Every structure is written in C-alpha cells, then in structure tokens.
Short mmCIF file of C-alpha atoms in Angstrom, two decimals:
data_model
loop_
_atom_site.label_atom_id
_atom_site.label_comp_id
_atom_site.label_asym_id
_atom_site.label_seq_id
_atom_site.Cartn_x
_atom_site.Cartn_y
_atom_site.Cartn_z
CA UNK J 1 -0.19 -0.64 -0.24
CA UNK J 2 1.22 3.65 -0.84
CA UNK J 3 3.15 4.54 1.91
CA UNK J 4 -0.18 7.78 1.35
CA UNK J 5 -2.75 5.64 0.67
CA UNK J 6 -2.28 4.01 4.80
CA UNK J 7 -1.73 7.86 5.95
CA UNK J 8 -5.56 9.04 4.50
CA UNK J 9 -6.74 5.65 5.63
CA UNK J 10 -5.14 4.90 9.66
CA UNK J 11 -7.30 8.95 9.70
CA UNK J 12 -9.49 7.50 8.26
CA UNK J 13 -10.43 9.50 6.07
CA UNK J 14 -11.53 10.33 1.81
CA UNK J 15 -9.05 11.00 -0.24
CA UNK J 16 -11.54 14.43 -0.58
CA UNK J 17 -11.56 14.81 2.71
CA UNK J 18 -8.14 14.59 3.53
CA UNK J 19 -7.52 17.45 0.49
CA UNK J 20 -11.01 19.29 2.04
CA UNK J 21 -8.68 18.90 6.20
CA UNK J 22 -4.57 18.78 4.97
CA UNK J 23 -5.83 21.15 2.45
CA UNK J 24 -2.97 20.70 0.09
CA UNK J 25 -4.46 21.38 -3.73
CA UNK J 26 -4.18 18.22 -4.99
CA UNK J 27 -7.42 17.08 -7.52
CA UNK J 28 -8.66 13.93 -6.14
CA UNK J 29 -8.38 11.81 -8.35
CA UNK J 30 -4.44 12.84 -9.55
CA UNK J 31 -4.94 11.62 -5.07
CA UNK J 32 -6.00 8.20 -5.58
CA UNK J 33 -3.98 7.78 -9.30
CA UNK J 34 -0.58 8.63 -6.71
CA UNK J 35 -1.89 6.41 -4.68
CA UNK J 36 -2.56 3.79 -7.09
CA UNK J 37 0.61 3.49 -7.93
CA UNK J 38 -0.78 5.20 -11.24
CA UNK J 39 1.33 8.96 -11.45
CA UNK J 40 4.05 9.61 -9.30
CA UNK J 41 4.76 12.24 -8.13
CA UNK J 42 7.02 15.68 -8.90
CA UNK J 43 9.62 17.24 -5.93
CA UNK J 44 7.53 20.16 -5.60
CA UNK J 45 4.49 18.33 -4.73
CA UNK J 46 5.25 15.42 -2.63
CA UNK J 47 7.38 18.15 -0.04
CA UNK J 48 3.96 20.06 -0.10
CA UNK J 49 2.21 16.12 0.57
CA UNK J 50 5.66 15.83 3.11
CA UNK J 51 5.28 19.22 5.44
CA UNK J 52 0.80 17.99 5.51
CA UNK J 53 1.68 14.40 6.61
CA UNK J 54 4.89 14.21 7.95
CA UNK J 55 5.63 10.64 5.34
CA UNK J 56 9.30 12.00 3.63
CA UNK J 57 9.45 13.40 0.46
CA UNK J 58 11.76 11.43 -0.61
CA UNK J 59 9.40 7.65 0.10
CA UNK J 60 6.00 9.55 -0.83
CA UNK J 61 7.89 10.22 -4.56
CA UNK J 62 10.05 6.62 -4.51
CA UNK J 63 7.44 4.37 -2.69
CA UNK J 64 9.35 1.29 -2.44
CA UNK J 65 12.22 3.35 -0.32
CA UNK J 66 8.86 2.75 2.50
CA UNK J 67 9.65 -1.07 4.19
CA UNK J 68 5.63 -1.73 4.78
CA UNK J 69 5.54 -0.44 0.99
CA UNK J 70 7.89 -3.29 -0.17
CA UNK J 71 6.15 -6.43 1.69
CA UNK J 72 3.26 -5.47 0.95
CA UNK J 73 4.22 -5.26 -2.69
CA UNK J 74 5.85 -8.70 -1.86
CA UNK J 75 2.68 -10.24 -0.50
CA UNK J 76 1.35 -9.79 -3.74
CA UNK J 77 3.42 -11.01 -6.37
CA UNK J 78 3.42 -13.86 -4.16
CA UNK J 79 -0.59 -14.73 -4.22
CA UNK J 80 -0.88 -13.50 -7.92
CA UNK J 81 2.06 -16.26 -8.64
CA UNK J 82 0.13 -18.31 -6.22
CA UNK J 83 -3.21 -17.88 -8.50
CA UNK J 84 -1.29 -17.94 -11.73
CA UNK J 85 0.31 -21.88 -10.33
CA UNK J 86 -3.26 -22.93 -9.60
CA UNK J 87 -5.27 -21.46 -13.17
CA UNK J 88 -2.19 -23.62 -14.68
CA UNK J 89 -3.15 -26.88 -13.28
CA UNK J 90 -6.35 -26.68 -13.62
CA UNK J 91 -6.26 -25.89 -17.42
CA UNK J 92 -3.89 -28.41 -18.04
CA UNK J 93 -6.69 -31.03 -16.10
CA UNK J 94 -8.64 -29.19 -18.49
CA UNK J 95 -11.43 -27.41 -16.33
CA UNK J 96 -10.15 -23.95 -17.04
CA UNK J 97 -9.72 -22.23 -20.61
#
C-alpha cells in the first residue's frame, strides 16, 4: 500500500476529506492515481504533501523505499503467483479455459 494511502486510511479519511482537511490543493483524481501507483509525484508536490503528513518526500516519490510498501508488494506478488499456478493446474486438467 502506498504510504500516502496508508496515511489517509490511518486517519480514517476519504481522499476528498484528506484534501479538504489538509488543504494541499491537489485534485482527488490525481491523489487516487498516486495512491494506486498509476501516477508519480514531482519533487515540489511530494514536499507539499510531506509538510502536511510528515511522510518523507523521498518515500512519497519512491514508495518502494518504504519497508511496509515493499513487504506489501512482495505479498501481493506471491499471491498472484499462487493464483497463476492454480490456474495452470486447472488448465492442465481441462477444468479451466
């Protein structure tokens, strides 16, 4: 989970509530993309969010530097690999297409 997403969840806020409460001047859609990993933060934007959240700007820009993010990503990849193995077994038995 992206560190910003984890922060927002820990405060029990929606992305819109986070934007309204912390007044960081970014759009909801952009922050959703950042939290999902489909958009990256520029240095200035990361610094702005860092001042509001206390999350280091480097971690916001490169979430893989965060130990929790790295652990979560590894678990997701392992789950995905297990699922793929299960599908291949079913395909070999002629159960799945």
